[in-house]
Every structure is written in structure tokens, then in C-alpha cells.
Amino acid sequence: MTGAERYGAAGALGTPRLHLRSTDSTNVRARELATSGAPHGTLVTAGEQSAGRGRQGRTWSASPGRALLCSLLLRNPPALLPLIAGVAVAEAATAVARSEEAGFSDAKLKWPNDVLISGRKVAGILVEGRPQESWAVVGIGINVALREQDFPPELRSVAGTLGREPDAIEPTLERLLAALERWLAADWSTVLAEVRSRDALLGQPVRWAQGDGIAAGIDDDGQLLVDTGGRRVALNAGEVHLLARV
Ligand code: BTN
């Protein structure tokens, strides 16, 4: 089944939309809507979250009104949705980022889907769902207009921003939805080629609970390949979490 067959006509993502000035987590709101029958493409956005959820049970925080905070409900989601969302967010972030800065580079993906610009994380993605009910919520936070002082001191060396003003948040959402429409309809080999071309980990040391090694690319199933001193292993995004760099 192609993306177009699965989802119907283009333009469906983002409708209906619920915008909340403040909420605990747009992912929580979107999951509630999912279980009460909301249609494919339903979008929840917020100006502020009091309990933003990150991957691996972490929290996600952003200064009010300075980040794009959104959660999109997809019915019959593709298995590799986390990687598809990653390439869409990377594309939108690259287009919106203030690029006149020295050292600016296209957004890269730190497997499975952290989005980095110039080595700093500018966006995070949290996919949650109920496979048995055939739905998933893609939660996306993009640091569109955060300033240096908006990050806690311990994050300043690793967190990044698109360097724009708050009025760029809505145009960023439009770009993101358009990118998601396109990448959801793309064939898997095209998605994989894009993931590989944005691979921030290639050749870098990586570590996870059971081992460490040097990242050696992405295989045809979207798994991270790692060379571990003579043996090549494939890590599955659903099962393995990378730890901080070695
Ligand atoms: C990560 O840990 O990198 C994922 C962060 C995802 C944050 C976004 S912000 C909008 C949506 N609502 C949430 O509670 N989390 C996601």
C-alpha cells in the first residue's frame, strides 16, 4: 500500500486542529483524541506545556511561545514512522533555520530521530501509539525561537535553536505538515536514502546498555549498524536506546 492509498488525498494532515494556549502535553491530548475516535490527521498544538514528554521517560521543556509543540494523529501508521518523521522534521528545520550564521549546516539525524543543526539538538520526536488499534501519535517539538538564555545551563552546549522569532512558529508548522505529507507518501528506499544522507552518527562512537562501537550506517530495515571490534551488530530503534556518547 502506498502512502497516498493509505491516507487518501493530500492536505489531510492538520485537520481538525486543536490549539491550546497551555496544556500538560500535546501527546497526551492527542492520545485521548485518538481513543475517542478522532480522524487521521488530527493535530494538537500548544503554546506551552507543563509536562512535555520526551523519549525514554524524559521530560521536554521549552519557554512559552518560543517552540513549535505539536502532536499529529496517524491512523494505519507505517512501521518506520519514527524515521519518516525524522526526515520530515530535518527538512522543515533546515528550511526555516536562520542560515546566515557562520558554520550553519543542513539538519542531520542522530538515529533514530534527534534532529541536529551544527551538532546541537534543535528538535525532538516522540512517537507513541497502540499498534493493536492501528494508530500512532507523532509528537514533535522544534526550538524555533528559543534563545541561549531559554536553555538551562547544563543544556547550553547540546541544545540548539532555529534562531527565529516567535512569528516563525506557524510557518514552521506549515512546512512541517507539507514535509510529512510528502515523506509519508514516499517509498521506503527514498526515505532510507534521505536518512543515510543526514546520518549524524556515521563513524562516531556510540554506546548502549549492552555494548559500544563505531556507528557504521543504517541498514535496509532502518536499524543502526555498529562495528564492535570485529563484529557488526544492528540496533533496533524500538528496543535499543543510545546512551550519551563514549
Ligand atoms: C525527545 O526526547 O527528543 C522527544 C521530545 C518530544 C517533545 C514533543 S513537544 C510536543 C509533543 N508533546 C510532548 O509531550 N512531547 C512531544
mmCIF file of C-alpha atoms and ligand atoms in Angstrom:
data_model
loop_
_atom_site.group_PDB
_atom_site.id
_atom_site.type_symbol
_atom_site.label_atom_id
_atom_site.label_comp_id
_atom_site.label_asym_id
_atom_site.label_seq_id
_atom_site.Cartn_x
_atom_site.Cartn_y
_atom_site.Cartn_z
ATOM 1 C CA MET A 1 0.000 0.000 0.000
ATOM 2 C CA THR A 2 1.467 3.392 -0.931
ATOM 3 C CA GLY A 3 1.241 6.378 1.385
ATOM 4 C CA ALA A 4 -1.301 8.010 -0.930
ATOM 5 C CA GLU A 5 -3.520 4.895 -0.861
ATOM 6 C CA ARG A 6 -3.206 4.621 2.908
ATOM 7 C CA TYR A 7 -4.101 8.203 3.726
ATOM 8 C CA GLY A 8 -6.253 9.410 0.860
ATOM 9 C CA ALA A 9 -5.952 12.864 -0.636
ATOM 10 C CA ALA A 10 -3.026 15.108 0.256
ATOM 11 C CA GLY A 11 -3.782 18.009 2.558
ATOM 12 C CA ALA A 12 -5.445 15.926 5.251
ATOM 13 C CA LEU A 13 -2.742 16.385 7.872
ATOM 14 C CA GLY A 14 -3.514 19.095 10.415
ATOM 15 C CA THR A 15 -7.291 18.926 10.149
ATOM 16 C CA PRO A 16 -9.050 19.092 12.516
ATOM 17 C CA ARG A 17 -6.723 21.127 14.704
ATOM 18 C CA LEU A 18 -6.982 21.793 18.417
ATOM 19 C CA HIS A 19 -4.795 24.661 19.614
ATOM 20 C CA LEU A 20 -4.308 25.066 23.352
ATOM 21 C CA ARG A 21 -2.662 28.091 24.909
ATOM 22 C CA SER A 22 -1.337 25.825 27.627
ATOM 23 C CA THR A 23 -1.592 22.098 28.324
ATOM 24 C CA ASP A 24 0.302 19.348 30.087
ATOM 25 C CA SER A 25 1.417 17.538 26.925
ATOM 26 C CA THR A 26 0.111 17.703 23.368
ATOM 27 C CA ASN A 27 0.884 13.981 23.069
ATOM 28 C CA VAL A 28 -1.420 13.200 25.997
ATOM 29 C CA ARG A 29 -4.198 15.316 24.446
ATOM 30 C CA ALA A 30 -3.740 13.697 21.015
ATOM 31 C CA ARG A 31 -3.767 10.190 22.510
ATOM 32 C CA GLU A 32 -7.062 10.992 24.243
ATOM 33 C CA LEU A 33 -8.481 12.195 20.932
ATOM 34 C CA ALA A 34 -7.195 9.020 19.243
ATOM 35 C CA THR A 35 -9.042 6.764 21.682
ATOM 36 C CA SER A 36 -12.240 8.782 21.290
ATOM 37 C CA GLY A 37 -12.273 8.282 17.518
ATOM 38 C CA ALA A 38 -10.639 11.438 16.112
ATOM 39 C CA PRO A 39 -9.764 11.121 12.420
ATOM 40 C CA HIS A 40 -6.396 10.561 10.774
ATOM 41 C CA GLY A 41 -4.551 13.877 10.532
ATOM 42 C CA THR A 42 -5.917 15.385 13.758
ATOM 43 C CA LEU A 43 -3.407 17.895 15.128
ATOM 44 C CA VAL A 44 -2.927 19.255 18.635
ATOM 45 C CA THR A 45 -0.701 22.301 19.113
ATOM 46 C CA ALA A 46 0.132 24.289 22.225
ATOM 47 C CA GLY A 47 1.885 27.493 23.164
ATOM 48 C CA GLU A 48 3.156 25.960 26.358
ATOM 49 C CA GLN A 49 3.394 22.536 28.019
ATOM 50 C CA SER A 50 3.628 21.906 31.745
ATOM 51 C CA ALA A 51 4.577 18.223 31.404
ATOM 52 C CA GLY A 52 6.085 17.812 27.938
ATOM 53 C CA ARG A 53 7.110 14.223 27.333
ATOM 54 C CA GLY A 54 10.444 13.177 25.857
ATOM 55 C CA ARG A 55 11.809 9.808 24.779
ATOM 56 C CA GLN A 56 12.943 7.243 27.330
ATOM 57 C CA GLY A 57 10.703 8.720 30.029
ATOM 58 C CA ARG A 58 12.458 12.082 29.968
ATOM 59 C CA THR A 59 10.684 15.423 30.127
ATOM 60 C CA TRP A 60 10.735 18.030 27.351
ATOM 61 C CA SER A 61 10.612 21.679 28.204
ATOM 62 C CA ALA A 62 10.565 24.852 26.137
ATOM 63 C CA SER A 63 9.977 28.507 27.002
ATOM 64 C CA PRO A 64 6.319 29.507 26.440
ATOM 65 C CA GLY A 65 5.565 30.743 22.927
ATOM 66 C CA ARG A 66 9.046 30.035 21.537
ATOM 67 C CA ALA A 67 8.801 26.463 20.271
ATOM 68 C CA LEU A 68 6.590 24.564 17.894
ATOM 69 C CA LEU A 69 4.881 21.972 20.096
ATOM 70 C CA CYS A 70 2.598 19.634 18.206
ATOM 71 C CA SER A 71 1.200 16.125 18.078
ATOM 72 C CA LEU A 72 -0.281 14.541 15.000
ATOM 73 C CA LEU A 73 -2.582 11.524 14.977
ATOM 74 C CA LEU A 74 -1.978 8.990 12.205
ATOM 75 C CA ARG A 75 -4.238 6.015 11.567
ATOM 76 C CA ASN A 76 -2.596 2.927 9.991
ATOM 77 C CA PRO A 77 0.879 4.337 10.536
ATOM 78 C CA PRO A 78 3.866 2.862 8.683
ATOM 79 C CA ALA A 79 6.225 0.694 10.757
ATOM 80 C CA LEU A 80 9.138 3.053 10.223
ATOM 81 C CA LEU A 81 7.227 6.179 11.221
ATOM 82 C CA PRO A 82 9.960 7.376 13.644
ATOM 83 C CA LEU A 83 12.484 7.614 10.788
ATOM 84 C CA ILE A 84 9.966 9.129 8.366
ATOM 85 C CA ALA A 85 9.112 11.797 10.945
ATOM 86 C CA GLY A 86 12.830 12.420 11.415
ATOM 87 C CA VAL A 87 13.477 13.222 7.768
ATOM 88 C CA ALA A 88 10.384 15.451 7.564
ATOM 89 C CA VAL A 89 11.399 17.422 10.655
ATOM 90 C CA ALA A 90 15.012 17.679 9.442
ATOM 91 C CA GLU A 91 13.833 19.043 6.103
ATOM 92 C CA ALA A 92 11.500 21.613 7.688
ATOM 93 C CA ALA A 93 14.131 22.681 10.241
ATOM 94 C CA THR A 94 16.742 23.208 7.524
ATOM 95 C CA ALA A 95 14.327 25.367 5.527
ATOM 96 C CA VAL A 96 13.369 27.548 8.485
ATOM 97 C CA ALA A 97 16.699 27.862 10.327
ATOM 98 C CA ARG A 98 18.488 31.172 10.203
ATOM 99 C CA SER A 99 21.181 30.137 7.795
ATOM 100 C CA GLU A 100 23.341 33.241 7.558
ATOM 101 C CA GLU A 101 25.240 32.161 10.668
ATOM 102 C CA ALA A 102 28.809 31.010 10.149
ATOM 103 C CA GLY A 103 29.035 27.237 10.458
ATOM 104 C CA PHE A 104 25.359 26.637 9.568
ATOM 105 C CA SER A 105 24.786 23.184 8.138
ATOM 106 C CA ASP A 106 21.777 21.202 6.939
ATOM 107 C CA ALA A 107 19.924 19.406 9.713
ATOM 108 C CA LYS A 108 21.298 15.948 10.498
ATOM 109 C CA LEU A 109 19.614 12.966 12.132
ATOM 110 C CA LYS A 110 21.032 11.320 15.188
ATOM 111 C CA TRP A 111 19.448 7.866 14.899
ATOM 112 C CA PRO A 112 16.653 7.248 15.315
ATOM 113 C CA ASN A 113 15.298 10.780 15.078
ATOM 114 C CA ASP A 114 17.004 13.522 17.076
ATOM 115 C CA VAL A 115 17.368 16.485 14.717
ATOM 116 C CA LEU A 116 20.656 18.360 14.977
ATOM 117 C CA ILE A 117 21.936 21.524 13.367
ATOM 118 C CA SER A 118 25.645 22.253 13.745
ATOM 119 C CA GLY A 119 25.828 19.378 16.234
ATOM 120 C CA ARG A 120 23.091 20.719 18.538
ATOM 121 C CA LYS A 121 19.641 19.237 19.030
ATOM 122 C CA VAL A 122 17.008 21.588 17.620
ATOM 123 C CA ALA A 123 14.054 19.203 17.578
ATOM 124 C CA GLY A 124 12.836 16.042 19.274
ATOM 125 C CA ILE A 125 10.268 13.469 18.203
ATOM 126 C CA LEU A 126 8.247 11.127 20.377
ATOM 127 C CA VAL A 127 6.111 8.523 18.623
ATOM 128 C CA GLU A 128 3.550 6.825 20.847
ATOM 129 C CA GLY A 129 0.641 4.637 19.895
ATOM 130 C CA ARG A 130 -1.371 1.492 20.083
ATOM 131 C CA PRO A 131 -0.313 -0.797 17.241
ATOM 132 C CA GLN A 132 -3.218 -3.156 18.036
ATOM 133 C CA GLU A 133 -5.620 -0.273 17.375
ATOM 134 C CA SER A 134 -3.623 0.903 14.326
ATOM 135 C CA TRP A 135 -2.883 4.438 15.407
ATOM 136 C CA ALA A 136 0.136 6.455 16.407
ATOM 137 C CA VAL A 137 0.704 9.958 17.704
ATOM 138 C CA VAL A 138 3.807 11.752 16.441
ATOM 139 C CA GLY A 139 4.834 14.384 18.963
ATOM 140 C CA ILE A 140 7.263 16.982 17.679
ATOM 141 C CA GLY A 141 8.998 19.804 19.485
ATOM 142 C CA ILE A 142 11.062 22.245 17.415
ATOM 143 C CA ASN A 143 13.100 25.008 19.051
ATOM 144 C CA VAL A 144 12.061 27.656 16.559
ATOM 145 C CA ALA A 145 12.700 30.816 18.577
ATOM 146 C CA LEU A 146 14.453 29.772 21.743
ATOM 147 C CA ARG A 147 17.344 31.959 22.786
ATOM 148 C CA GLU A 148 20.545 30.957 24.555
ATOM 149 C CA GLN A 149 19.081 32.151 27.879
ATOM 150 C CA ASP A 150 15.994 29.957 27.425
ATOM 151 C CA PHE A 151 18.062 26.785 27.897
ATOM 152 C CA PRO A 152 19.137 25.618 31.345
ATOM 153 C CA PRO A 153 22.930 25.978 31.724
ATOM 154 C CA GLU A 154 23.515 22.212 31.564
ATOM 155 C CA LEU A 155 21.871 22.022 28.124
ATOM 156 C CA ARG A 156 23.515 25.038 26.503
ATOM 157 C CA SER A 157 26.306 23.048 24.841
ATOM 158 C CA VAL A 158 23.970 20.408 23.368
ATOM 159 C CA ALA A 159 20.657 22.182 22.664
ATOM 160 C CA GLY A 160 20.162 24.359 19.614
ATOM 161 C CA THR A 161 17.619 26.673 18.075
ATOM 162 C CA LEU A 162 16.485 27.670 14.619
ATOM 163 C CA GLY A 163 17.268 31.214 15.727
ATOM 164 C CA ARG A 164 13.990 32.701 14.508
ATOM 165 C CA GLU A 165 11.339 34.873 16.205
ATOM 166 C CA PRO A 166 8.017 33.517 17.557
ATOM 167 C CA ASP A 167 6.202 34.645 14.391
ATOM 168 C CA ALA A 168 8.061 31.868 12.540
ATOM 169 C CA ILE A 169 6.341 29.106 14.540
ATOM 170 C CA GLU A 170 3.188 28.928 12.418
ATOM 171 C CA PRO A 171 5.075 28.954 9.073
ATOM 172 C CA THR A 172 7.319 26.218 10.502
ATOM 173 C CA LEU A 173 4.222 24.124 11.227
ATOM 174 C CA GLU A 174 3.006 24.603 7.644
ATOM 175 C CA ARG A 175 6.363 23.470 6.260
ATOM 176 C CA LEU A 176 6.423 20.535 8.631
ATOM 177 C CA LEU A 177 2.960 19.294 7.649
ATOM 178 C CA ALA A 178 3.812 19.605 3.960
ATOM 179 C CA ALA A 179 7.061 17.684 4.512
ATOM 180 C CA LEU A 180 5.241 14.981 6.475
ATOM 181 C CA GLU A 181 2.656 14.603 3.675
ATOM 182 C CA ARG A 182 5.451 14.072 1.162
ATOM 183 C CA TRP A 183 7.613 11.735 3.230
ATOM 184 C CA LEU A 184 4.657 9.596 4.330
ATOM 185 C CA ALA A 185 3.856 9.071 0.653
ATOM 186 C CA ALA A 186 7.479 8.329 -0.337
ATOM 187 C CA ASP A 187 8.694 4.801 -0.955
ATOM 188 C CA TRP A 188 10.916 3.251 1.654
ATOM 189 C CA SER A 189 14.110 3.312 -0.436
ATOM 190 C CA THR A 190 13.746 7.081 -0.878
ATOM 191 C CA VAL A 191 13.232 7.561 2.874
ATOM 192 C CA LEU A 192 16.246 5.368 3.625
ATOM 193 C CA ALA A 193 18.459 7.317 1.216
ATOM 194 C CA GLU A 194 17.458 10.548 2.964
ATOM 195 C CA VAL A 195 18.068 9.076 6.431
ATOM 196 C CA ARG A 196 21.525 7.921 5.289
ATOM 197 C CA SER A 197 22.376 11.280 3.758
ATOM 198 C CA ARG A 198 21.579 13.015 7.069
ATOM 199 C CA ASP A 199 23.239 10.414 9.334
ATOM 200 C CA ALA A 200 24.999 12.345 12.113
ATOM 201 C CA LEU A 201 26.387 9.198 13.749
ATOM 202 C CA LEU A 202 28.288 7.673 10.838
ATOM 203 C CA GLY A 203 31.838 6.942 12.016
ATOM 204 C CA GLN A 204 31.092 8.195 15.542
ATOM 205 C CA PRO A 205 31.470 6.203 18.773
ATOM 206 C CA VAL A 206 28.130 5.057 20.202
ATOM 207 C CA ARG A 207 27.185 3.261 23.380
ATOM 208 C CA TRP A 208 24.073 1.455 24.594
ATOM 209 C CA ALA A 209 23.265 -0.664 27.646
ATOM 210 C CA GLN A 210 24.746 -3.859 26.212
ATOM 211 C CA GLY A 211 27.710 -2.577 24.227
ATOM 212 C CA ASP A 212 29.568 0.096 22.335
ATOM 213 C CA GLY A 213 31.243 0.568 18.987
ATOM 214 C CA ILE A 214 31.503 2.786 15.930
ATOM 215 C CA ALA A 215 28.337 3.670 14.011
ATOM 216 C CA ALA A 216 28.522 2.194 10.507
ATOM 217 C CA GLY A 217 25.338 3.419 8.814
ATOM 218 C CA ILE A 218 21.687 2.410 8.579
ATOM 219 C CA ASP A 219 20.567 -0.968 7.203
ATOM 220 C CA ASP A 220 17.613 -1.592 4.867
ATOM 221 C CA ASP A 221 15.263 -2.033 7.852
ATOM 222 C CA GLY A 222 16.222 1.332 9.343
ATOM 223 C CA GLN A 223 18.352 -0.245 12.074
ATOM 224 C CA LEU A 224 21.600 1.363 13.205
ATOM 225 C CA LEU A 225 24.688 -0.658 12.240
ATOM 226 C CA VAL A 226 27.531 -0.627 14.717
ATOM 227 C CA ASP A 227 31.015 -2.117 14.407
ATOM 228 C CA THR A 228 32.002 -3.569 17.734
ATOM 229 C CA GLY A 229 35.612 -4.696 17.329
ATOM 230 C CA GLY A 230 35.272 -7.347 14.640
ATOM 231 C CA ARG A 231 31.514 -7.862 14.816
ATOM 232 C CA ARG A 232 28.815 -5.784 13.151
ATOM 233 C CA VAL A 233 25.509 -5.534 15.037
ATOM 234 C CA ALA A 234 22.181 -3.973 14.020
ATOM 235 C CA LEU A 235 20.308 -1.997 16.663
ATOM 236 C CA ASN A 236 16.523 -1.716 16.534
ATOM 237 C CA ALA A 237 15.083 1.686 17.437
ATOM 238 C CA GLY A 238 12.160 0.128 19.297
ATOM 239 C CA GLU A 239 14.439 -1.916 21.548
ATOM 240 C CA VAL A 240 17.740 -0.083 21.959
ATOM 241 C CA HIS A 241 18.383 3.358 23.386
ATOM 242 C CA LEU A 242 21.708 5.017 22.774
ATOM 243 C CA LEU A 243 23.420 6.383 25.839
ATOM 244 C CA ALA A 244 25.419 9.583 25.969
ATOM 245 C CA ARG A 245 28.493 9.481 23.744
ATOM 246 C CA VAL A 246 31.505 7.478 24.833
HETATM 247 C C1 BTN B 1 12.796 13.679 22.669
HETATM 248 O O1 BTN B 1 13.012 13.214 23.797
HETATM 249 O O2 BTN B 1 13.712 14.045 21.925
HETATM 250 C C2 BTN B 1 11.385 13.811 22.162
HETATM 251 C C3 BTN B 1 10.773 15.104 22.547
HETATM 252 C C4 BTN B 1 9.377 15.309 22.002
HETATM 253 C C5 BTN B 1 8.755 16.582 22.512
HETATM 254 C C6 BTN B 1 7.435 16.891 21.862
HETATM 255 S S1 BTN B 1 6.879 18.520 22.262
HETATM 256 C C7 BTN B 1 5.312 18.174 21.567
HETATM 257 C C8 BTN B 1 4.962 16.748 21.935
HETATM 258 N N1 BTN B 1 4.299 16.712 23.222
HETATM 259 C C9 BTN B 1 5.033 16.090 24.146
HETATM 260 O O3 BTN B 1 4.688 15.937 25.334
HETATM 261 N N2 BTN B 1 6.192 15.680 23.620
HETATM 262 C C10 BTN B 1 6.269 15.981 22.204
#
